[in-house]
mmCIF file of C-alpha atoms in Angstrom:
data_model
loop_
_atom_site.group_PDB
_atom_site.id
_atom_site.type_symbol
_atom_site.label_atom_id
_atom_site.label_comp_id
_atom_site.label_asym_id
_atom_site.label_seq_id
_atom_site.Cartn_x
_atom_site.Cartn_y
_atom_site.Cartn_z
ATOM 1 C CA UNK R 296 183.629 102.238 86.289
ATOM 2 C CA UNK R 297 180.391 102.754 84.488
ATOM 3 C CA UNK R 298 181.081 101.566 80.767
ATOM 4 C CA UNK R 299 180.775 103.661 77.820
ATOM 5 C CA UNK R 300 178.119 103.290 75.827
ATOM 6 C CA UNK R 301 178.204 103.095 71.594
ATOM 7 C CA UNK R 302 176.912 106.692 71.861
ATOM 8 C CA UNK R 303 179.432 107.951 74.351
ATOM 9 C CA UNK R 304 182.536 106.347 72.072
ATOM 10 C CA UNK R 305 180.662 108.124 68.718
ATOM 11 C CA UNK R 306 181.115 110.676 70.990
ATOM 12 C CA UNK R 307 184.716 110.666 71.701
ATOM 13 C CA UNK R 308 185.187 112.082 67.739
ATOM 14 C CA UNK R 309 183.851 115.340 69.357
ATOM 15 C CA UNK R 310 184.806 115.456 73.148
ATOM 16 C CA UNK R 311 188.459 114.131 72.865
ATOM 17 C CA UNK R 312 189.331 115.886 69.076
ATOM 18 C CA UNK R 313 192.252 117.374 68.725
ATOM 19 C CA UNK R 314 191.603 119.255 65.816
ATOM 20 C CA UNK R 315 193.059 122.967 65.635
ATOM 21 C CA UNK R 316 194.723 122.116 69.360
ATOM 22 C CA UNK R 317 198.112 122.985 67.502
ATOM 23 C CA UNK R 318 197.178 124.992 64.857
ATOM 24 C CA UNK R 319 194.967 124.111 61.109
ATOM 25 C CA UNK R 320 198.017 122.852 59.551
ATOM 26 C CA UNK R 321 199.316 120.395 62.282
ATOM 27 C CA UNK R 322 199.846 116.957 61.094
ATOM 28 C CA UNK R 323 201.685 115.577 64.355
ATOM 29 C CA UNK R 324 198.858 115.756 66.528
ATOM 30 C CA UNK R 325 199.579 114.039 69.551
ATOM 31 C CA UNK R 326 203.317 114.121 69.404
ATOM 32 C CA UNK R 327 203.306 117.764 70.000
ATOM 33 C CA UNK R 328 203.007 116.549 73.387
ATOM 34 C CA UNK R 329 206.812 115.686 73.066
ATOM 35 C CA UNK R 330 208.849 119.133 74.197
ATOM 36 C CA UNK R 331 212.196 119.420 74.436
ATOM 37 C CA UNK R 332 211.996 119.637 78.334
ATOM 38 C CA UNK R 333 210.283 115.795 77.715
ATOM 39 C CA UNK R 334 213.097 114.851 75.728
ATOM 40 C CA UNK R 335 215.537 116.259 78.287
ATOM 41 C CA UNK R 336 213.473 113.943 81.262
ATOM 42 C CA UNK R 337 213.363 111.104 78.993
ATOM 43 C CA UNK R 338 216.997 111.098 78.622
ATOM 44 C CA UNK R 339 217.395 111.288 82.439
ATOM 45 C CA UNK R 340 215.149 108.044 82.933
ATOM 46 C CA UNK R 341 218.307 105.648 81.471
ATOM 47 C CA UNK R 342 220.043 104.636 84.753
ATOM 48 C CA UNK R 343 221.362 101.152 83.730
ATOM 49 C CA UNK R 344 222.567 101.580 80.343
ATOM 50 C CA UNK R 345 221.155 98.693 78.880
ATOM 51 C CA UNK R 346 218.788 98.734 76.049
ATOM 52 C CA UNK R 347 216.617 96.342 74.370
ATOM 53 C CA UNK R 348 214.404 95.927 71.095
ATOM 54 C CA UNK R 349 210.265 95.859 71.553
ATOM 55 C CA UNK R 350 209.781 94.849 68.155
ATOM 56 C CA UNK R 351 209.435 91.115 66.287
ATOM 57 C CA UNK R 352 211.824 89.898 63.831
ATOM 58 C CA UNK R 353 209.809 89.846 60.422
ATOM 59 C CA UNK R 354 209.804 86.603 58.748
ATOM 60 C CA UNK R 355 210.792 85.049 55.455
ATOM 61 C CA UNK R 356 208.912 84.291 53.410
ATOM 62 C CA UNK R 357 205.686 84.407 55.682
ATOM 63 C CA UNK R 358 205.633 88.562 56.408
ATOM 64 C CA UNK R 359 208.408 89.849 53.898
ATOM 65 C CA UNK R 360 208.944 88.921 49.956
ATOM 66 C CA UNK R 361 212.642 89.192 49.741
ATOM 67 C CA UNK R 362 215.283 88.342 46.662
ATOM 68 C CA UNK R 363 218.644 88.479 47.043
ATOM 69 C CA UNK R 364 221.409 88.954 44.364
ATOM 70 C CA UNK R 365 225.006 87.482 45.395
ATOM 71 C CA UNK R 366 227.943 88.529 43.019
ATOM 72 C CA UNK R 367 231.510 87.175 44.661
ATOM 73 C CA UNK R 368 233.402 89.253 42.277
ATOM 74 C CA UNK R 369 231.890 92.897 41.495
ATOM 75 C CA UNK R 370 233.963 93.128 38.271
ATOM 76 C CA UNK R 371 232.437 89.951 36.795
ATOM 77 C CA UNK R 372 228.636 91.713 36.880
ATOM 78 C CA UNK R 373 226.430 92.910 33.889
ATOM 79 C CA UNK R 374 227.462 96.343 33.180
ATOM 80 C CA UNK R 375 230.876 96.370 34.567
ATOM 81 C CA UNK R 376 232.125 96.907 31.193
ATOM 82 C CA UNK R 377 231.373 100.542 31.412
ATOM 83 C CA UNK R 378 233.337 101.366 34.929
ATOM 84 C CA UNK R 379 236.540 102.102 35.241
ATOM 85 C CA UNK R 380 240.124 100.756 34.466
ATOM 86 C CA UNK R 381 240.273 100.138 38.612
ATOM 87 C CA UNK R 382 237.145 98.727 39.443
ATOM 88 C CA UNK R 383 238.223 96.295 37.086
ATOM 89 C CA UNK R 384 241.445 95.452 38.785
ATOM 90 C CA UNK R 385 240.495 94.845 41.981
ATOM 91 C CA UNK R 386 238.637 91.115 41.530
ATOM 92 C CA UNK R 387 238.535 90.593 45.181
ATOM 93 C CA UNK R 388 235.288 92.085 46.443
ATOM 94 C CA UNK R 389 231.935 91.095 45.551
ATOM 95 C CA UNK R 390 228.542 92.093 46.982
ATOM 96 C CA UNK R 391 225.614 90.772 48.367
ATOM 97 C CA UNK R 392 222.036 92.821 48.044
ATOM 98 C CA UNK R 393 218.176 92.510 48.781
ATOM 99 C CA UNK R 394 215.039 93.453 47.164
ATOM 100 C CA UNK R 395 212.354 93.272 49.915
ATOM 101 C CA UNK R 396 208.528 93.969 49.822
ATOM 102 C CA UNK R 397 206.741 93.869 52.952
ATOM 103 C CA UNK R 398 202.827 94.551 54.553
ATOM 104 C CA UNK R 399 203.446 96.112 57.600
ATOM 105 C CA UNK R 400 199.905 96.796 58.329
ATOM 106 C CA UNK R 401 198.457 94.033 59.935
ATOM 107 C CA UNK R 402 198.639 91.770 62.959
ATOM 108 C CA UNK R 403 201.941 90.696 62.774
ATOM 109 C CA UNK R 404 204.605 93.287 61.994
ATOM 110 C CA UNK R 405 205.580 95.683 64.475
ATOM 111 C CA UNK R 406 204.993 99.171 62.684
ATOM 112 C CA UNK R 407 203.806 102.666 63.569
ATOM 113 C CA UNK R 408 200.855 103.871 61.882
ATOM 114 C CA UNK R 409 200.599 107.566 61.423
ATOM 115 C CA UNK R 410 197.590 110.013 61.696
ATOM 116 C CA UNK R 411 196.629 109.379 57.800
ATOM 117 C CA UNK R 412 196.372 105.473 58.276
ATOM 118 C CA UNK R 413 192.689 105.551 59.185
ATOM 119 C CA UNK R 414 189.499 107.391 57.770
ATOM 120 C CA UNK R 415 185.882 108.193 59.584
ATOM 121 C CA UNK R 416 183.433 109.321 57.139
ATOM 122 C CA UNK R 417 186.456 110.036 54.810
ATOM 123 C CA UNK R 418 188.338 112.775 57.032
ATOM 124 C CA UNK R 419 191.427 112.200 58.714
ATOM 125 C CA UNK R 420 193.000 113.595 61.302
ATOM 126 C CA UNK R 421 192.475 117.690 61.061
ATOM 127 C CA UNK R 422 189.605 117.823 58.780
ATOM 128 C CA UNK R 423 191.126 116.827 55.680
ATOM 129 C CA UNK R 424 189.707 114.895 53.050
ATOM 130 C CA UNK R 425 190.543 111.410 51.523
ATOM 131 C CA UNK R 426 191.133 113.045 48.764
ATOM 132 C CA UNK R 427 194.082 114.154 49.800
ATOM 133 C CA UNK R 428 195.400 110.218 49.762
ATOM 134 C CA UNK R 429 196.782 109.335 46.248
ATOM 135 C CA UNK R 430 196.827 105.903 44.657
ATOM 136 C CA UNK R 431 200.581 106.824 42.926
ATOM 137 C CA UNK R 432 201.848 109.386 45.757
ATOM 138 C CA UNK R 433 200.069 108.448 48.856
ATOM 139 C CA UNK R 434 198.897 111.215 51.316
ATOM 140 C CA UNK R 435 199.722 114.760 51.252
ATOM 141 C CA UNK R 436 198.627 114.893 54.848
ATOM 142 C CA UNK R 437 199.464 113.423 58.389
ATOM 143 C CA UNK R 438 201.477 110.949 56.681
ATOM 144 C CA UNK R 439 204.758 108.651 58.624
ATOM 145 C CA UNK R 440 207.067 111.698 57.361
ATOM 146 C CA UNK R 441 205.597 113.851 59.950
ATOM 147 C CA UNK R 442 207.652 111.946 62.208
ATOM 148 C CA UNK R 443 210.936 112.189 60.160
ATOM 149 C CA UNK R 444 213.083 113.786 63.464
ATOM 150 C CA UNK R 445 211.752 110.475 65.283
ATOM 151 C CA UNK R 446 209.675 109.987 68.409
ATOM 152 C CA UNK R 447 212.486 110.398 71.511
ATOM 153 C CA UNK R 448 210.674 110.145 74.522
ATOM 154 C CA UNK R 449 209.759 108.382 78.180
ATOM 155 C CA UNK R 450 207.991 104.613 77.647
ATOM 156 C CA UNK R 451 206.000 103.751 80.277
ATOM 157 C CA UNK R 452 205.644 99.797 80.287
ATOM 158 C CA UNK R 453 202.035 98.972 82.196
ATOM 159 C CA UNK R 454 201.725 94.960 82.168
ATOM 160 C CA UNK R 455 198.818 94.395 83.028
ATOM 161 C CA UNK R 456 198.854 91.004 82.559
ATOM 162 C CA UNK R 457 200.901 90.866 85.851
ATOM 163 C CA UNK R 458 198.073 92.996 87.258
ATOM 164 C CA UNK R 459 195.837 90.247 87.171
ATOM 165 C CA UNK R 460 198.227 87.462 87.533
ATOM 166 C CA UNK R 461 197.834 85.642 84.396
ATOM 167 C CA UNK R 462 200.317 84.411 81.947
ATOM 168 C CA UNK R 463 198.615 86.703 79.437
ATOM 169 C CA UNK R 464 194.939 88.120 78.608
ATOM 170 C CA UNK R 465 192.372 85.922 76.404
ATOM 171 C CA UNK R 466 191.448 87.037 73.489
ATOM 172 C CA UNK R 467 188.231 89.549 73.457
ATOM 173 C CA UNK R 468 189.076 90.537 77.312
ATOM 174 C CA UNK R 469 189.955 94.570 77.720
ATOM 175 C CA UNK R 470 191.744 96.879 79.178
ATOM 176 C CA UNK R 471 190.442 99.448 81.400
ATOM 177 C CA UNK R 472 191.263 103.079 82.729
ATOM 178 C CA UNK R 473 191.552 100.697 86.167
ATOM 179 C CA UNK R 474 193.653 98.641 85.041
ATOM 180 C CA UNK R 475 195.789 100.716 84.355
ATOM 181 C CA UNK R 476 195.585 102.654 87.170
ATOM 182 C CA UNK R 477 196.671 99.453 89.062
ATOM 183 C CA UNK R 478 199.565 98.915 87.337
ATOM 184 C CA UNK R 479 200.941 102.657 87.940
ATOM 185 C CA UNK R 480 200.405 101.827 91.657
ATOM 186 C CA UNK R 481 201.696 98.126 91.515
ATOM 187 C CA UNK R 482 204.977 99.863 89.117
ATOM 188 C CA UNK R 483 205.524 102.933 91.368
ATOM 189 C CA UNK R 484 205.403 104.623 88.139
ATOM 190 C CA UNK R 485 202.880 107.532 86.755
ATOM 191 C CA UNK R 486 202.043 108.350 83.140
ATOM 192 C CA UNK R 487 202.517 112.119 82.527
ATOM 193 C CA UNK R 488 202.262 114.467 79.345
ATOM 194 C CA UNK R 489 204.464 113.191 76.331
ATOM 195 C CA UNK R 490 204.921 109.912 77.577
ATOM 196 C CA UNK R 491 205.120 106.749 75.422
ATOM 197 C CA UNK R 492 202.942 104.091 76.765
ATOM 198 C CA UNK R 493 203.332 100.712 76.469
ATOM 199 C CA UNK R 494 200.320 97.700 76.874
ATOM 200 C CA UNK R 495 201.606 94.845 77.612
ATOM 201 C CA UNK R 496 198.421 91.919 77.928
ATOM 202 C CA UNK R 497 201.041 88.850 77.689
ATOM 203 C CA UNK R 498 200.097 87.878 74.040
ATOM 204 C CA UNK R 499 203.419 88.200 73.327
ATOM 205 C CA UNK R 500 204.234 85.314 75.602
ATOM 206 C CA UNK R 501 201.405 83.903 74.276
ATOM 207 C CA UNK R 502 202.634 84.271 70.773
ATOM 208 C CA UNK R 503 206.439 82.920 71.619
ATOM 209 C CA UNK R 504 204.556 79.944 73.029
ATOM 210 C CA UNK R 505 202.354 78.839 70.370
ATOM 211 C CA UNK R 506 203.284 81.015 67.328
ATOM 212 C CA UNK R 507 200.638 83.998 65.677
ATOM 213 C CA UNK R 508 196.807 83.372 66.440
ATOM 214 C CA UNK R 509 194.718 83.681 63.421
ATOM 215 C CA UNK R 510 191.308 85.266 62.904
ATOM 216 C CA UNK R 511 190.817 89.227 64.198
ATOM 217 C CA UNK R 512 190.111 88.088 68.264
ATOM 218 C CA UNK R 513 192.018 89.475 70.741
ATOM 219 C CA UNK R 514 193.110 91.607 73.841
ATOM 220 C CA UNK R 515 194.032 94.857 73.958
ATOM 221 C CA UNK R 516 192.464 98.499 74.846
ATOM 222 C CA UNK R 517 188.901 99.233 75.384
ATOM 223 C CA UNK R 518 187.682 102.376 74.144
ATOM 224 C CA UNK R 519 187.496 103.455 77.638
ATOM 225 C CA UNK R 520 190.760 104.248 77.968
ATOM 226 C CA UNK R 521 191.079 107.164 75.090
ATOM 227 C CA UNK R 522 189.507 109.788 77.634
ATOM 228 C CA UNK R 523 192.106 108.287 80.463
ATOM 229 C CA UNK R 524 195.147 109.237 77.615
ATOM 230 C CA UNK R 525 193.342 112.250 76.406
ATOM 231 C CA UNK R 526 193.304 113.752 80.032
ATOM 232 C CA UNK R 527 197.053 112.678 80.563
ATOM 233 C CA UNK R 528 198.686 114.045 77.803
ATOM 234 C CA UNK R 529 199.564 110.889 75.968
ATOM 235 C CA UNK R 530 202.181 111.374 72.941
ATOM 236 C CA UNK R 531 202.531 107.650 71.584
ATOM 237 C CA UNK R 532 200.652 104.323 72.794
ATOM 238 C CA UNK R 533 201.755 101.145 71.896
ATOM 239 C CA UNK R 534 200.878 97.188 72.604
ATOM 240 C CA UNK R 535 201.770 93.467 72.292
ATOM 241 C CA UNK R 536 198.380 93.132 69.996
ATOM 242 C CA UNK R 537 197.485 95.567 66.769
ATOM 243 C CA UNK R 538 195.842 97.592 69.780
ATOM 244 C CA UNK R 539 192.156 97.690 69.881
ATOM 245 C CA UNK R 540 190.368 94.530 72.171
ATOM 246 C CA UNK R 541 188.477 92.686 69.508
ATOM 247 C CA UNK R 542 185.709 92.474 69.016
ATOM 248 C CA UNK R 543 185.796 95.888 71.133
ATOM 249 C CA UNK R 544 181.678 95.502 71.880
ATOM 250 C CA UNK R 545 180.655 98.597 69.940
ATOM 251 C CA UNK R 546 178.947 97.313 66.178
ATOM 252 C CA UNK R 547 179.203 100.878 65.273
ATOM 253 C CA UNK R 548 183.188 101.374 65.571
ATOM 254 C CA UNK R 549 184.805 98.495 65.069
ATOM 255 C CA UNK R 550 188.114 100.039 65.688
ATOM 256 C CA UNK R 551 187.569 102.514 67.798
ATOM 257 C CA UNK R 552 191.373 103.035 69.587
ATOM 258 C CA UNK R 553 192.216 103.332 66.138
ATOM 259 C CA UNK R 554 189.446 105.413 64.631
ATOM 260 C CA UNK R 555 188.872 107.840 67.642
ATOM 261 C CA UNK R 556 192.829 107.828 68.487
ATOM 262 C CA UNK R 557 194.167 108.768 64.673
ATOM 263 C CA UNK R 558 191.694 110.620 63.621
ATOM 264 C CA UNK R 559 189.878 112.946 66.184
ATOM 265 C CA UNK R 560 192.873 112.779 68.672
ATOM 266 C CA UNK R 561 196.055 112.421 66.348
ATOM 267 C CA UNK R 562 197.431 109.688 68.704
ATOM 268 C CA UNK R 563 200.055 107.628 67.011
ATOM 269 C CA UNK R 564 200.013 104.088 67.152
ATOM 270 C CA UNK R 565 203.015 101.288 68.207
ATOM 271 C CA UNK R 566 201.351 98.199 66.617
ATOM 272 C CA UNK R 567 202.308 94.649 67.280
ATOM 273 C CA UNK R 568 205.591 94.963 69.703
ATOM 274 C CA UNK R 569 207.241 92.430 71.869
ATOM 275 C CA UNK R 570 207.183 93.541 75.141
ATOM 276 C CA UNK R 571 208.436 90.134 76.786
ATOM 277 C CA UNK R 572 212.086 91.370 76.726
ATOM 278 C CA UNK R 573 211.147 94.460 78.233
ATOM 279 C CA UNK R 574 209.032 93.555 81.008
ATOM 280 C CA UNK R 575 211.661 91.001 81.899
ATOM 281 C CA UNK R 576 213.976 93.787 82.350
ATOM 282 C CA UNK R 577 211.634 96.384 83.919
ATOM 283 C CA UNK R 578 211.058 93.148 86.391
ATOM 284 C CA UNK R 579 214.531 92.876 87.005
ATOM 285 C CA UNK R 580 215.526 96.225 87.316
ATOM 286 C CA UNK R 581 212.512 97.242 89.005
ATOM 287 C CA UNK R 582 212.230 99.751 86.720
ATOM 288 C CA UNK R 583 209.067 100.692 84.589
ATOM 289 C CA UNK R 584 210.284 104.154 82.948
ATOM 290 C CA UNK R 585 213.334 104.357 79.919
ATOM 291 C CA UNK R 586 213.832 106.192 76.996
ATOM 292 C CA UNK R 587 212.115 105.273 74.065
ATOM 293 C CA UNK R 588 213.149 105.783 70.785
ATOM 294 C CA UNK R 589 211.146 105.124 67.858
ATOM 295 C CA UNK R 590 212.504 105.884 64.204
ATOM 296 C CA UNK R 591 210.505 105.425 61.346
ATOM 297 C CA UNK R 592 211.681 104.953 57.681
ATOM 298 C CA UNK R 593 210.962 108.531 56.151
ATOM 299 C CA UNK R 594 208.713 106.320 53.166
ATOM 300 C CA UNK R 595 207.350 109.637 51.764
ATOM 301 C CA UNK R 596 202.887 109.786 51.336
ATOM 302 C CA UNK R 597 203.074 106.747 53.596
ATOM 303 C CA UNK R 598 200.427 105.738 56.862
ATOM 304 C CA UNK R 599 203.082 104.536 58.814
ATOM 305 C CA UNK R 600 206.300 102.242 58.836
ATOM 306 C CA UNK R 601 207.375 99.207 60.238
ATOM 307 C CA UNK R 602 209.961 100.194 63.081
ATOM 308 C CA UNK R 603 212.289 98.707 66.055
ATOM 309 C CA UNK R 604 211.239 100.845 69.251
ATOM 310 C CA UNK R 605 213.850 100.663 71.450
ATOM 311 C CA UNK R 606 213.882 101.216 75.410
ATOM 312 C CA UNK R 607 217.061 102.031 77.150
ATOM 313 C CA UNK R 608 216.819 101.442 80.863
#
């Protein structure tokens, strides 16, 4: 294929928006590609029954700040003076509970980052302005709430690391509308409207095998794939890396999955996931379709939430 150039992806904000598609006041953007007839298919894709997590366990103390409070006897705690006669009597259950703070953005955490999580020239998704984003509150607009009924769909796992027959991608190397192409053939499987899609470049293996990479390098999309999901009807895309292929070889957008997908197109993002499980099923089962289920925490003015995307084969 003949490669984009930096004016053809500044370009994408224009050719591939989705602004207005579903109305001024849509903040779901691409998910309104999810009917209830894709629901219905989605369901029909589970033929095996067996499901498994696409999502990383987040660590202590490195990605999470977490105290917990241990009380082996509930009456003995500070203020149970002022409960009742009976909570008093009963001295044989105690309690365990956590306060936990975690940064989901990132390169690290598997999370979904909603329409509001990125800004070009301060507008996100639909035309409105940053202003709309408050330090106290968070956004009024396209925020991770949008997506409080959860994302129920069809994943589509394309592993295009098996494509090209490598353990996994090196970092800075792309994916291509080809590429994926190649997988649908290699998978017997085709992307259609309100599909899920999943990226899988290996650097989850890669990351099992010698722990998190540091610095910002690393596979994942090329920008010319947002025209490929524009045309089919994309709802959700997701990947073993935060997404974009760094550095993505535009000085212009550094982001550009990100910027053109969230803001012009209002394409949700699955960021971070572990797709090793799953491919090792699809493998097995020879099966590259299953119903996905994503449900994020309904954190209210929030850009997105860390999550456990399931598939169910």
């Amino acid at each position: 294929m003949q490669m984009p150039t930096q004016d053809d992806v500044l370009g994408y904000f224009d050719t591939l928006s989705n602004w207005g598609r579903w109305g001024d006041d849509d903040e779901r953007g691409t998910l309104n590609h999810i009917s209830d007839e894709v629901r219905l298919a989605a369901a029909r894709a589970v033929r095996h029954g067996r499901s498994v997590s696409c999502a990383w366990e987040v660590a202590v103390p490195q990605e999470m700040e977490r105290s917990t409070t241990v009380c082996p006897c509930a009456a003995d705690m500070p203020g149970a003076e002022h409960m009742p006669a009976a909570f008093h009597a009963d001295r044989r259950w105690g309690f365990s509970n956590e306060r936990l703070g975690v940064m989901f953005h990132g390169n690290t955490v598997t999370h979904l980052d909603s329409p509001c999580h990125i800004l070009w020239d301060g507008t996100m998704y639909n035309g409105r302005p940053h202003s709309m984003i408050d330090a106290t509150t968070g956004s009024a607009w396209a925020a991770v709430t949008a997506a409080a009924d959860g994302i129920v769909t069809r994943g589509v796992l394309l592993d295009v690391a098996a494509v090209r027959d490598v353990p996994w991608l090196e970092p800075g190397q792309g994916v291509y509308p080809e590429d994926l192409e190649a997988a649908e053939r290699r998978q017997g499987v085709r992307v259609r409207p309100g599909d899920a899609v999943l990226l899988r470049t290996g650097h989850g293996r890669r990351r099992h095998e010698a722990g998190p990479a540091g610095g910002v390098t690393q596979p994942g999309w090329h920008a010319s794939c947002l025209p490929w999901l524009h045309e089919r009807g994309v709802a959700l895309i997701g990947a073993d890396t935060p997404q974009d292929v760094q550095p993505s070889g535009y000085d212009a957008v550094l982001m550009p999955v990100h910027a053109v997908g969230l803001v012009a197109m209002g394409l949700w993002l699955l960021d971070n996931c572990d797709l090793e499980l799953c491919a090792a099923t699809a493998a097995e089962l020879d099966q590259w379709d299953f119903h996905l289920t994503v449900a994020p925490v309904r954190f209210a003015g929030t850009s997105g939430s860390p999550v456990n995307p399931i598939a169910t084969f």
